[in-house]
mmCIF file of C-alpha atoms in Angstrom:
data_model
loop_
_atom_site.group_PDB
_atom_site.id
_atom_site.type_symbol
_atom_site.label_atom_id
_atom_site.label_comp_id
_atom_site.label_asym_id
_atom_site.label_seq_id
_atom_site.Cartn_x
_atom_site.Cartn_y
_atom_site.Cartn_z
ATOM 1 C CA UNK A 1 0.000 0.000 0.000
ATOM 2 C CA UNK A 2 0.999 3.440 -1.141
ATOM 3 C CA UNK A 3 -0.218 6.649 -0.043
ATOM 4 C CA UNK A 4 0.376 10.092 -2.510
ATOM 5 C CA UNK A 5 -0.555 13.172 -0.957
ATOM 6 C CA UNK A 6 -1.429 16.126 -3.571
ATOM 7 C CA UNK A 7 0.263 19.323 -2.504
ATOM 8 C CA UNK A 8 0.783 21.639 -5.369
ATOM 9 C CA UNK A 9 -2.330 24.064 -4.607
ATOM 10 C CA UNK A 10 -1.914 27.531 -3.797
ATOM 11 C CA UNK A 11 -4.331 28.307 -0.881
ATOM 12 C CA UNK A 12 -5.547 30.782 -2.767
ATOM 13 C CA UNK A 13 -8.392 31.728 -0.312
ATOM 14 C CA UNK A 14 -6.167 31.871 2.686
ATOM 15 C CA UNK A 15 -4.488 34.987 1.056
ATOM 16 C CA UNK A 16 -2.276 36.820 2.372
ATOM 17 C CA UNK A 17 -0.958 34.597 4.276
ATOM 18 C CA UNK A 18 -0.533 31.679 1.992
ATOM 19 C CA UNK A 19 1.596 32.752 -0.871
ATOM 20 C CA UNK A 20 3.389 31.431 -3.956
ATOM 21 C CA UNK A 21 6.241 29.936 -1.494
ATOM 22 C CA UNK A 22 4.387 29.443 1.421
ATOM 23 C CA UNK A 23 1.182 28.025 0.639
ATOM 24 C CA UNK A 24 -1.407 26.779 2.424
ATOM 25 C CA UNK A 25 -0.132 23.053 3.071
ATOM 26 C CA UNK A 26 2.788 24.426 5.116
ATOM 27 C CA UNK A 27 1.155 26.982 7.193
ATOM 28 C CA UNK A 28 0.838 26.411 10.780
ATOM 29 C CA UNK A 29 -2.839 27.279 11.293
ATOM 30 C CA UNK A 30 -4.057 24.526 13.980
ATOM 31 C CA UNK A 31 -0.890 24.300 16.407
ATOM 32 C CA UNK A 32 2.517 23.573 16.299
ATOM 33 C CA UNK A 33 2.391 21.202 12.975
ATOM 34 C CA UNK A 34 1.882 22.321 9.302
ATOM 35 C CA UNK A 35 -1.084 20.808 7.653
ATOM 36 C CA UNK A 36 0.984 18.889 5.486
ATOM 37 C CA UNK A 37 3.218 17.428 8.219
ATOM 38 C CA UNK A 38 -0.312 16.734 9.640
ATOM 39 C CA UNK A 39 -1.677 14.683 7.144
ATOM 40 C CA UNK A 40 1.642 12.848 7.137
ATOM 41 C CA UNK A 41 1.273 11.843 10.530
ATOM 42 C CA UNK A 42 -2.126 10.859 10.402
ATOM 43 C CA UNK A 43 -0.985 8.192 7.828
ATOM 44 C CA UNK A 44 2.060 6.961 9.096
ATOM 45 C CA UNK A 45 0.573 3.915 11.137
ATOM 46 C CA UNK A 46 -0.421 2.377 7.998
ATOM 47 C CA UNK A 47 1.755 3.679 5.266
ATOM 48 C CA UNK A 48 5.486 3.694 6.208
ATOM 49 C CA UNK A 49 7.997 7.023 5.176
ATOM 50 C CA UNK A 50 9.390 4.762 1.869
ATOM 51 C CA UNK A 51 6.358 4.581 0.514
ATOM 52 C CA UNK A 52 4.689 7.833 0.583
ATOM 53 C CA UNK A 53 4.580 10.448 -2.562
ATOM 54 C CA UNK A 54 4.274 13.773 -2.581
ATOM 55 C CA UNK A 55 3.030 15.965 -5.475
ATOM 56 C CA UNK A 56 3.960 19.600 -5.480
ATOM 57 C CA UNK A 57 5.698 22.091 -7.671
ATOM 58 C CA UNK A 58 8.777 23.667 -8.375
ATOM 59 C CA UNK A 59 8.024 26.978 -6.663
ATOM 60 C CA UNK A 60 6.797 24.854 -3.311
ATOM 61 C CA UNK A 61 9.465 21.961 -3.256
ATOM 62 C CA UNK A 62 11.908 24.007 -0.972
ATOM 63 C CA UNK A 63 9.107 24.622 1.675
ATOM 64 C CA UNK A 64 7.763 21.227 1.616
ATOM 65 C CA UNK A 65 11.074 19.574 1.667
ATOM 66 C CA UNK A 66 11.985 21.931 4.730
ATOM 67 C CA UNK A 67 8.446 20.352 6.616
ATOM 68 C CA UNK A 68 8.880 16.876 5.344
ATOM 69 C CA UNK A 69 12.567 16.127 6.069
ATOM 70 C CA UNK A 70 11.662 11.935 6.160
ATOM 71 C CA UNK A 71 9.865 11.647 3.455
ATOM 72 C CA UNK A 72 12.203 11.617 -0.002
ATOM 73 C CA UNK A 73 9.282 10.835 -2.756
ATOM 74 C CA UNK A 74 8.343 14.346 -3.673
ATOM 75 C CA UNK A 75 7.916 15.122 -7.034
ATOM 76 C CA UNK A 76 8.183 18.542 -8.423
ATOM 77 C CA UNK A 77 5.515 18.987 -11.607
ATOM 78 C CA UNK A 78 7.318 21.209 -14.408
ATOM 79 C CA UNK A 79 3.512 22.916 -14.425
ATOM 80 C CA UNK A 80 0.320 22.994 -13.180
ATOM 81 C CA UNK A 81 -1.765 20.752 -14.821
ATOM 82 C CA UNK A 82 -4.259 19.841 -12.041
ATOM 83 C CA UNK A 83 -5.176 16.477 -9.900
ATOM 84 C CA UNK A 84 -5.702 14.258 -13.674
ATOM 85 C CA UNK A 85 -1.866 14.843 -14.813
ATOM 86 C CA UNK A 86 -1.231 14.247 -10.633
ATOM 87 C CA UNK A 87 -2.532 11.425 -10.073
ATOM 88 C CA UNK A 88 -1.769 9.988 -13.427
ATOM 89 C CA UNK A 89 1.896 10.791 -12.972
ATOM 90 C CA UNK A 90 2.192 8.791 -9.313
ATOM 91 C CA UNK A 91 -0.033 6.254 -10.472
ATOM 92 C CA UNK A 92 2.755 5.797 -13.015
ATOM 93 C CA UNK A 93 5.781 6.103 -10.884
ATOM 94 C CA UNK A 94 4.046 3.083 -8.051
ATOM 95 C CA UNK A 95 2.672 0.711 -11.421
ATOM 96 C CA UNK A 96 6.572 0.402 -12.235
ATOM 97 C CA UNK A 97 7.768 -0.083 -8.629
ATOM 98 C CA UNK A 98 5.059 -2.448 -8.000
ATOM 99 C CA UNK A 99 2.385 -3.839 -10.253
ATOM 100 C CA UNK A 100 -0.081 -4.536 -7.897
ATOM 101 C CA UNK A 101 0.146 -1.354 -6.112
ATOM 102 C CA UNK A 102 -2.893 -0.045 -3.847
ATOM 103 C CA UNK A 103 -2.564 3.760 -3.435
ATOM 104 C CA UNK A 104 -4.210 6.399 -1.196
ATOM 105 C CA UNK A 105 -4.498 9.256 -2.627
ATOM 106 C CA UNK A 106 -4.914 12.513 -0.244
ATOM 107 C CA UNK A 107 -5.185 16.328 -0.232
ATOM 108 C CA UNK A 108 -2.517 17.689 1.965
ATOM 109 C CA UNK A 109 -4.161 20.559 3.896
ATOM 110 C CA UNK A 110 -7.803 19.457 5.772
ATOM 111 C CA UNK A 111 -8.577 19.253 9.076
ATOM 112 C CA UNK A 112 -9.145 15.408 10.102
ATOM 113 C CA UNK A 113 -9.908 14.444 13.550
ATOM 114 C CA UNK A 114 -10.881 10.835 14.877
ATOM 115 C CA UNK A 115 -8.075 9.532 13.255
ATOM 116 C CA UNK A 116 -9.161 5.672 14.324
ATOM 117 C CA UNK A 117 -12.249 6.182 12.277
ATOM 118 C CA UNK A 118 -9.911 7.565 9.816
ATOM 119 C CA UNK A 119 -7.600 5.182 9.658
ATOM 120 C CA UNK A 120 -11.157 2.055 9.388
ATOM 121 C CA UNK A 121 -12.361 4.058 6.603
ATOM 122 C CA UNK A 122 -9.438 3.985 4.400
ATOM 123 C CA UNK A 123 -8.525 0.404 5.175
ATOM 124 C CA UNK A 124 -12.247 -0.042 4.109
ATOM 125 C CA UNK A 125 -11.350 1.337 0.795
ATOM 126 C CA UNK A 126 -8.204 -0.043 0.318
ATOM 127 C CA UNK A 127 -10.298 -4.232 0.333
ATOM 128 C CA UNK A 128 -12.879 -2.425 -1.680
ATOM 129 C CA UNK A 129 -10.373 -1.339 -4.305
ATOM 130 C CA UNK A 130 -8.718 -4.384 -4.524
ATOM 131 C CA UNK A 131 -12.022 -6.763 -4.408
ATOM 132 C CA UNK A 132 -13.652 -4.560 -7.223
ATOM 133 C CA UNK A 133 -11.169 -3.161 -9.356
ATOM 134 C CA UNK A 134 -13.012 -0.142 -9.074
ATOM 135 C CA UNK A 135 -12.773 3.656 -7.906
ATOM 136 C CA UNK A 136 -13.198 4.242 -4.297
ATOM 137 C CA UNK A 137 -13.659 7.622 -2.719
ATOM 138 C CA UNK A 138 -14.539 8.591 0.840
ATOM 139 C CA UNK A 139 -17.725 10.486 1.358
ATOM 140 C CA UNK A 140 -18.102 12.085 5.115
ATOM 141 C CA UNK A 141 -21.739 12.467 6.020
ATOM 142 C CA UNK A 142 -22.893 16.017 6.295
ATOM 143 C CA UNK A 143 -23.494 17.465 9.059
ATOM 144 C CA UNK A 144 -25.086 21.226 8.290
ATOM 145 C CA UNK A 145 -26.045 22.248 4.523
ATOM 146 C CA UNK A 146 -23.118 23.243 3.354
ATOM 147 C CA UNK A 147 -22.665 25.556 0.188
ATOM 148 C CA UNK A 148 -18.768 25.186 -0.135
ATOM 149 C CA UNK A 149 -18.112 21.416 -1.069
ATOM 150 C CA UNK A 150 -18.962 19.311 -3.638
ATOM 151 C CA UNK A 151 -21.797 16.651 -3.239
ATOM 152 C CA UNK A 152 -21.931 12.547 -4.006
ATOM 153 C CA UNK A 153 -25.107 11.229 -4.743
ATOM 154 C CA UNK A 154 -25.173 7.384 -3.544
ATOM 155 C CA UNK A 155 -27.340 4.085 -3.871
ATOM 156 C CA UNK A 156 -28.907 3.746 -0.965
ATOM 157 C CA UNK A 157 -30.769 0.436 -2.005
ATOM 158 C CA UNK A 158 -28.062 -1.803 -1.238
ATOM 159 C CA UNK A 159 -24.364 -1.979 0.024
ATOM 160 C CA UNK A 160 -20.680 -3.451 -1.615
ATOM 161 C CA UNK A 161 -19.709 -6.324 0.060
ATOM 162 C CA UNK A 162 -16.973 -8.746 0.244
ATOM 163 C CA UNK A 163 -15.839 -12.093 1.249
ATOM 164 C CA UNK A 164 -13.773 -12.258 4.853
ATOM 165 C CA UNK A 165 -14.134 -10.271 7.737
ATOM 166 C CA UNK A 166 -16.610 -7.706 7.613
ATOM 167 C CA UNK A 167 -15.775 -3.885 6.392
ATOM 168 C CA UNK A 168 -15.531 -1.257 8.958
ATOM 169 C CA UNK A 169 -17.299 1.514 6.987
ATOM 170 C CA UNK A 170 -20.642 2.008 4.815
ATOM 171 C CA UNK A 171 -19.482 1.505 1.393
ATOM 172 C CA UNK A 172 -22.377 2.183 -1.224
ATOM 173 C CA UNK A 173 -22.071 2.505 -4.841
ATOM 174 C CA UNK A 174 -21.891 6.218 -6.473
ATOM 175 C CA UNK A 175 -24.606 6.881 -8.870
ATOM 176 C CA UNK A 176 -23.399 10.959 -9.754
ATOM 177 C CA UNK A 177 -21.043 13.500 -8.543
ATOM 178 C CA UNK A 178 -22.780 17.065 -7.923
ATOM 179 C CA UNK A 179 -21.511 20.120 -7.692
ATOM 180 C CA UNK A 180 -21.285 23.284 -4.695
ATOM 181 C CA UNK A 181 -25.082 23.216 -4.475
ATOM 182 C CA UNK A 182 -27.290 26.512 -3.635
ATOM 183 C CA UNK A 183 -28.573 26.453 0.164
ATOM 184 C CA UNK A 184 -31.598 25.277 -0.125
ATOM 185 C CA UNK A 185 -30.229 22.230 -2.464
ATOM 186 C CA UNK A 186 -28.106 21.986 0.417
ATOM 187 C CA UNK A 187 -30.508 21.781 2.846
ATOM 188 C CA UNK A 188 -32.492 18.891 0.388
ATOM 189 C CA UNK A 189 -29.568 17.101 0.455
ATOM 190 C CA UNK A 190 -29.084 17.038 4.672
ATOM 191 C CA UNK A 191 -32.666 15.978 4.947
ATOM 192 C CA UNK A 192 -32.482 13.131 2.062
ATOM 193 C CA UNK A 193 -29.376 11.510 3.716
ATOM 194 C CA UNK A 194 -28.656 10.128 0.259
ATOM 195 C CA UNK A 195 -25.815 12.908 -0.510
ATOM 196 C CA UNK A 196 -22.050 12.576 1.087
ATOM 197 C CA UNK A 197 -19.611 15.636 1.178
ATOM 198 C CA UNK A 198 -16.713 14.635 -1.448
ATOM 199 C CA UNK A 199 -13.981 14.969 0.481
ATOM 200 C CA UNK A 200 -11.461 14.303 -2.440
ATOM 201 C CA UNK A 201 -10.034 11.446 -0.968
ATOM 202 C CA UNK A 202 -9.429 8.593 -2.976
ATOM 203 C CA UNK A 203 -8.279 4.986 -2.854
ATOM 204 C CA UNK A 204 -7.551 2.752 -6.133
ATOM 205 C CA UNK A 205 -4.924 0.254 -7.165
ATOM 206 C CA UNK A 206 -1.982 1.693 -9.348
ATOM 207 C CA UNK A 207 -3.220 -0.242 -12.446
ATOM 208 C CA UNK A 208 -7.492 0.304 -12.353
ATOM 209 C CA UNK A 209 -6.542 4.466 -12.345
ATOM 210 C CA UNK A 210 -4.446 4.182 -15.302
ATOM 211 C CA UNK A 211 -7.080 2.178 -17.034
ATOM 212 C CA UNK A 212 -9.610 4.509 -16.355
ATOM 213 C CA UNK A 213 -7.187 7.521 -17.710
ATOM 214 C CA UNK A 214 -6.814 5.582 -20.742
ATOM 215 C CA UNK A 215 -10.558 5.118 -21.160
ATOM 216 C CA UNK A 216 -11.568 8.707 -20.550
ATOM 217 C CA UNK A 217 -8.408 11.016 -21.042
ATOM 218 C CA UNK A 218 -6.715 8.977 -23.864
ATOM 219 C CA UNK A 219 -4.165 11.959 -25.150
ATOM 220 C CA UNK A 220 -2.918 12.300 -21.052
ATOM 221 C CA UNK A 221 -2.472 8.983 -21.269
ATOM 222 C CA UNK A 222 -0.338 8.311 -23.903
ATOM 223 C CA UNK A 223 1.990 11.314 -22.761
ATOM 224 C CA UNK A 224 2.157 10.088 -19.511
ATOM 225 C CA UNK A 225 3.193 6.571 -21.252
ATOM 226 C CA UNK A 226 6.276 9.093 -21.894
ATOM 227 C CA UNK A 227 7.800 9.018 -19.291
ATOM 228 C CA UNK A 228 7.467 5.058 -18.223
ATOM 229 C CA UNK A 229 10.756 4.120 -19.503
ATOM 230 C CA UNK A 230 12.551 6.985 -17.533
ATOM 231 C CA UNK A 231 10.763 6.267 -14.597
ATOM 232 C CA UNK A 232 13.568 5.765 -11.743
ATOM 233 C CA UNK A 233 16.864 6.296 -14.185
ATOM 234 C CA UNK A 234 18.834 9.403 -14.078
ATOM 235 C CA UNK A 235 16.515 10.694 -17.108
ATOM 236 C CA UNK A 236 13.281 10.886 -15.443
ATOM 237 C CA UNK A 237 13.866 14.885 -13.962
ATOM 238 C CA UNK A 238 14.663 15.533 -18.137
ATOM 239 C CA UNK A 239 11.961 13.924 -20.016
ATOM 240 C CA UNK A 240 9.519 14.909 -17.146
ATOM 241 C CA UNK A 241 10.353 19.047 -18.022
ATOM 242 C CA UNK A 242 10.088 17.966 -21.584
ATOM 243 C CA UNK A 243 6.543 16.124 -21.092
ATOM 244 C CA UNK A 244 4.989 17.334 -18.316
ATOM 245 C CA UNK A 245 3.826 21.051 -19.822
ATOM 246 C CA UNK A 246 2.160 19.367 -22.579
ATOM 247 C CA UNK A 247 -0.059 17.462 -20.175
ATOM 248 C CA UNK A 248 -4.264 17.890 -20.415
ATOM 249 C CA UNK A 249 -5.215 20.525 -17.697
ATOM 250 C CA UNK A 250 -8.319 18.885 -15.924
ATOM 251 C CA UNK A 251 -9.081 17.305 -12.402
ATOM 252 C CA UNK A 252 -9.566 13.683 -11.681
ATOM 253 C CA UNK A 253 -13.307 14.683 -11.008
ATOM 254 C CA UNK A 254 -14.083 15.750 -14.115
ATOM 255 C CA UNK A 255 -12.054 14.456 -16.101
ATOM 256 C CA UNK A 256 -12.420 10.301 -14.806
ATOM 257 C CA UNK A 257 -14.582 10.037 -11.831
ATOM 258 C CA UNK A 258 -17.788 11.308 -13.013
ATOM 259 C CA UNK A 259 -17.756 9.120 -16.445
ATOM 260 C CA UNK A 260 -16.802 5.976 -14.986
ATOM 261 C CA UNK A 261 -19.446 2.841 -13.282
ATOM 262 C CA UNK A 262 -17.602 1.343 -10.964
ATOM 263 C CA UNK A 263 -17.157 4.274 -8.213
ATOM 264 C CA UNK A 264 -17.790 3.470 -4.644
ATOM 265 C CA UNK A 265 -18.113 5.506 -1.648
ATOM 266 C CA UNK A 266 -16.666 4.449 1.552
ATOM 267 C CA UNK A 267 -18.816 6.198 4.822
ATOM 268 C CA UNK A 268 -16.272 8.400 6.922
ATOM 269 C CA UNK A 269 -17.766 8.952 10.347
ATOM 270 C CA UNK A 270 -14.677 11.081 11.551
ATOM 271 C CA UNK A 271 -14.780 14.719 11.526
ATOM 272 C CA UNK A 272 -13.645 16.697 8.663
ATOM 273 C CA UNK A 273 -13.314 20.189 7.310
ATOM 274 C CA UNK A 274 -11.353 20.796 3.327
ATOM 275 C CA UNK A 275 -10.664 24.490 5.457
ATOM 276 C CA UNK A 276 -11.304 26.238 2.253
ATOM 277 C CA UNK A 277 -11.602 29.779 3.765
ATOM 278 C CA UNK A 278 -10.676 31.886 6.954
ATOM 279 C CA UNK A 279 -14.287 31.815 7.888
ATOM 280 C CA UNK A 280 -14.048 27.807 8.299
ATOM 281 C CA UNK A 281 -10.596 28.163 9.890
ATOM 282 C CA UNK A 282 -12.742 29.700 12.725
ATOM 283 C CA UNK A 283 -15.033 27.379 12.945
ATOM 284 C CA UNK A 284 -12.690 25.124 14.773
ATOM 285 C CA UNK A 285 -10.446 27.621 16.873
ATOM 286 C CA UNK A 286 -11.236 29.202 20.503
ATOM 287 C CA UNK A 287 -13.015 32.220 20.342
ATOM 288 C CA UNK A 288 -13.643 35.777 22.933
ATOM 289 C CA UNK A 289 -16.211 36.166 24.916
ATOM 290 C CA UNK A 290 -17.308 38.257 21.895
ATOM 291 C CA UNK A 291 -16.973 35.378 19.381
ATOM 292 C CA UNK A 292 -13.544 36.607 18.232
ATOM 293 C CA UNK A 293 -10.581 34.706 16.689
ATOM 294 C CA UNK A 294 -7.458 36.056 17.160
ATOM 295 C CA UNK A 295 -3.819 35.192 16.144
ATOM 296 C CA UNK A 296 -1.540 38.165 17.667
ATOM 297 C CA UNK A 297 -2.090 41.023 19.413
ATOM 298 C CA UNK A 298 -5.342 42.467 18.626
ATOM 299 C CA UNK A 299 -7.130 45.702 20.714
ATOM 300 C CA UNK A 300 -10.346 46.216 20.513
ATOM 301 C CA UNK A 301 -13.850 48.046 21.122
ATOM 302 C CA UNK A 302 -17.171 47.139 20.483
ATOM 303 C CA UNK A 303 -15.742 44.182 18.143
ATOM 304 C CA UNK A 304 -17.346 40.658 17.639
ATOM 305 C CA UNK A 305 -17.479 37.647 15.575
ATOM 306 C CA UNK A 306 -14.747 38.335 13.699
ATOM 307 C CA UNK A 307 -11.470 36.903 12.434
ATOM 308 C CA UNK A 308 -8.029 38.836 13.390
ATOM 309 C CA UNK A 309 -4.738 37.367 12.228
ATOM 310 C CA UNK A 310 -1.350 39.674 12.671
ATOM 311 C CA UNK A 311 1.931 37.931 13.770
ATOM 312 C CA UNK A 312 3.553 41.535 13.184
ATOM 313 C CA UNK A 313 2.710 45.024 14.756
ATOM 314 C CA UNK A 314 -0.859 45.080 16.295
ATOM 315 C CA UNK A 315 -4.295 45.355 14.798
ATOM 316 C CA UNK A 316 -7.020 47.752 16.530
ATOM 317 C CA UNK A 317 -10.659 47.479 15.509
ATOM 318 C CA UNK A 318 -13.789 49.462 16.833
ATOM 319 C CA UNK A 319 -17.269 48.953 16.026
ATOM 320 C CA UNK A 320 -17.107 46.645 13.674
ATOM 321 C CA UNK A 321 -18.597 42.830 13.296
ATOM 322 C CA UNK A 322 -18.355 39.580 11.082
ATOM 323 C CA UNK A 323 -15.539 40.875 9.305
ATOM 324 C CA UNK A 324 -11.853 39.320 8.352
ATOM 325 C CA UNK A 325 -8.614 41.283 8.929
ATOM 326 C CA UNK A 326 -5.173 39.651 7.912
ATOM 327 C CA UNK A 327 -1.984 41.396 7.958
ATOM 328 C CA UNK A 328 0.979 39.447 6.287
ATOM 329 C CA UNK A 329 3.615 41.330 5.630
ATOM 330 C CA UNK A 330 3.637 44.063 3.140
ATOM 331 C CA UNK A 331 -0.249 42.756 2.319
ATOM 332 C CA UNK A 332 -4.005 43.347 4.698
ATOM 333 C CA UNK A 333 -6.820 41.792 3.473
ATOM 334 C CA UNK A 334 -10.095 43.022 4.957
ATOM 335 C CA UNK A 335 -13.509 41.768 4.209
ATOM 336 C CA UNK A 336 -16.446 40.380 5.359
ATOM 337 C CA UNK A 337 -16.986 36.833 7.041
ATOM 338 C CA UNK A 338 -19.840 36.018 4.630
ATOM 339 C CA UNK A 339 -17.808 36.874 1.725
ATOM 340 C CA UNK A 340 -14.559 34.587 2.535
ATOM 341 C CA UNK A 341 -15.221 32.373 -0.403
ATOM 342 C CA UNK A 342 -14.264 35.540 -2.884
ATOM 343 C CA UNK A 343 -10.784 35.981 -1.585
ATOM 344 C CA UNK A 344 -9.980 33.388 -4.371
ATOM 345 C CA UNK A 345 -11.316 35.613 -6.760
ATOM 346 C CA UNK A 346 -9.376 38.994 -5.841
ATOM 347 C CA UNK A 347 -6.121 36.890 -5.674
ATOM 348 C CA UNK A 348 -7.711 36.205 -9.518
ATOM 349 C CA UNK A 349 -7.695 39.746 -10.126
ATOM 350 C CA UNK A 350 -4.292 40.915 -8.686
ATOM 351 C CA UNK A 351 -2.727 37.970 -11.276
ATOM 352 C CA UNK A 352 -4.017 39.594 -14.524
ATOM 353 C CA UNK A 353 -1.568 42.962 -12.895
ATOM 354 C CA UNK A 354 1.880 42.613 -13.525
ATOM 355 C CA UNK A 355 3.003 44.848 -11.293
ATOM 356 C CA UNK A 356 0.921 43.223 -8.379
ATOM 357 C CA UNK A 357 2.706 39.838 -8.663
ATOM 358 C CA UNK A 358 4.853 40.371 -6.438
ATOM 359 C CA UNK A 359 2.387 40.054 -3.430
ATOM 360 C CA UNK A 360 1.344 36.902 -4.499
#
C-alpha cells in the first residue's frame, strides 16, 4: 500500500498569508504542525515514510522539503496541470515499482480528527479497491447544509460487500457527482441523507486508475506513457520538463470520476473540514467572549465575531462585526466573514496585474 498526498495548490483563499512559497499546506494554522506534516502523521501507522509520494511544484518543493525532512518521494511537476496529470503521474511512478500497487491518494491541507475512524475508513477502501477493481472515494456524512463542497449522490438500495471479515465503513455505490449546491439544495440534500460531502479522498490500485485515464483522457495517457521508460533512471527529472507542460489541464473529477461505473463511496464517520476559507478556519479555533478569533495582538472596542490574524505590529478594531482582517507582511486583506469564499477571486484579479505579482 501506497499513499500520494497532492500538494501543489496555492491556498488561494487563505491569502495573504498563503503565498506562492508558502502556501497553504505548510502553514501552521491549527498548532505547532503544518497541515501537510499533519496529514503525514495521520498516515504513518499504515503507510510507512518509503512509501509515501508527494506531489507539489517547483516553486513549493523548498518549503515542503523543509516540513517533510523523512519523506524523499516528492515530485516537483514542471507545471500545473491539475489532480488528472497528478494522479496519473504517481499512479505511473508506483505501477513500475510495484504492479499490484494499492494507493491512497490525499489532499494535503484538511482538518481530520478521529483519526481511528480515519484510519477504518481507508482500510475499508483499500479491500474495496482491490475486491472490485473499481474507484473508491470517501464520502463524510454532512453534518449542516453546506454551500462550499462538492456533493456525491449514492445508492442507498443496497451496500458493496466482500468475502472475509466484515468492512468497517458504509461503502455504497456512487450513482453521480454534484456540484457546490445553492442552500436550499443543500438543505435537500441534509434531509435526504442520500448525498455525502466529497472529500477528495481517494483509494484505487496503481493499475485500475491508469485504465480509467486511458478510457476517458486517452491523449494524457499516452503522454504520460512518456515518461514510463525513464521512470527511476537518471533521465526521469529531463523527459519529465520535456513532457509534463504538454499534459491535459483537468481534475480527476471531471475528467475520470464522473464518467466511470464502478465508483464506490466508503462512509467516513470522523470529523472533517477541506478548510477552504478563513471563515471555516474559525469554525474550529477558541473564540472571545465576543466570538472573536485572534492570532496576535489584537485591541479592541465594540468588536465581535470576527477573524483577526497579525503575527507583526498590532491590529485595533472598533465597532465593527463579522468581518476578516489579515496582515501578512507588506499585504491586509479586509472583508467580510460572509464573503470569505471571494478571496480566491481577488487573488484572480491581482494575477491579470503585472506589477501586483509580487504580493502573491
Amino acid at each position: 500500500m501506497y499513499a500520494v498526498i497532492i500538494a501543489g495548490g496555492r491556498g488561494e483563499r487563505f491569502w495573504p498569508k498563503s503565498r506562492a512559497k508558502t502556501p497553504k499546506q505548510t502553514l501552521k494554522l491549527m498548532g505547532r504542525r503544518s497541515l501537510i506534516q499533519e496529514t503525514v502523521s495521520r498516515i504513518k501507522s499504515i503507510v510507512p515514510s518509503e512509501r509515501i509520494y508527494v506531489i507539489t511544484n517547483k516553486e513549493q518543493l523548498g518549503s515542503i522539503r523543509s516540513d517533510l525532512p523523512s519523506i524523499k518521494n516528492i515530485i516537483a511537476e514542471p507545471a500545473a496541470k491539475n489532480t488528472a496529470a497528478a494522479c496519473g503521474l504517481a499512479a505511473m511512478i508506483i505501477k513500475k515499482i510495484d504492479p499490484q500497487a494499492t494507493m491512497i491518494v490525499l489532499p494535503s491541507d484538511h482538518l481530520i480528527k478521529e483519526n481511528g475512524k480515519f484510519i477504518d475508513a481507508l482500510m475499508t477502501g483499500v479491500k474495496v479497491a482491490e475486491a472490485s477493481n473499481g474507484l473508491v472515494t470517501i464520502g463524510v456524512k454532512p453534518t449542516f447544509p453546506a454551500t462550499g463542497y462538492g456533493y456525491l449522490r449514492i445508492d442507498t438500495s443496497g451496500q458493496f460487500r466482500i468475502k472475509g471479515p466484515g468492512l468497517k465503513a458504509k461503502v455504497h455505490r456512487v450513482l453521480a457527482f454534484v456540484e457546490k449546491p445553492s442552500l436550499p439544495n443543500a438543505v435537500k440534500f441534509l434531509k435526504e441523507k442520500r448525498y455525502y460531502w466529497n472529500s477528495g479522498m481517494f483509494i484505487w490500485k496503481a493499475t485500475s486508475i491508469l485504465d480509467a485515464i486511458k478510457e476517458n483522457l486517452p491523449r494524457l495517457y499516452l503522454s504520460l506513457q512518456l515518461l514510463e521508460p525513464s521512470i527511476g533512471h537518471f533521465s526521469f527529472h529531463g523527459k519529465l520538463n520535456s513532457v509534463y507542460p504538454n499534459l491535459e489541464e483537468i481534475s480527476i473529477d471531471y475528467g475520470v470520476l464522473e464518467k466511470e461505473q464502478r465508483i464506490f463511496a466508503v462512509e467516513g464517520k470522523f470529523y472533517w473540514d477541506d478548510l477552504g476559507s478563513w471563515d471555516s478556519l474559525a469554525r474550529h479555533l477558541v473564540t472571545d467572549k465576543d466570538g472573536n478569533f485572534t492570532i496576535g495582538s489584537h485591541k479592541k472596542i465594540e468588536t465581535k465575531d470576527s477573524v483577526i490574524v497579525s503575527e507583526q505590529g498590532i491590529i485595533g478594531t472598533i465597532g465593527v462585526s463579522n468581518i476578516i482582517v489579515v496582515r501578512e507582511g507588506d499585504c491586509v486583506l479586509v472583508c467580510s466573514r460572509d464573503r470569505a469564499q471571494d478571496v480566491k477571486r481577488l487573488v484572480g484579479l491581482m494575477k491579470e496585474k503585472k506589477e501586483l505579482k509580487r504580493y502573491l
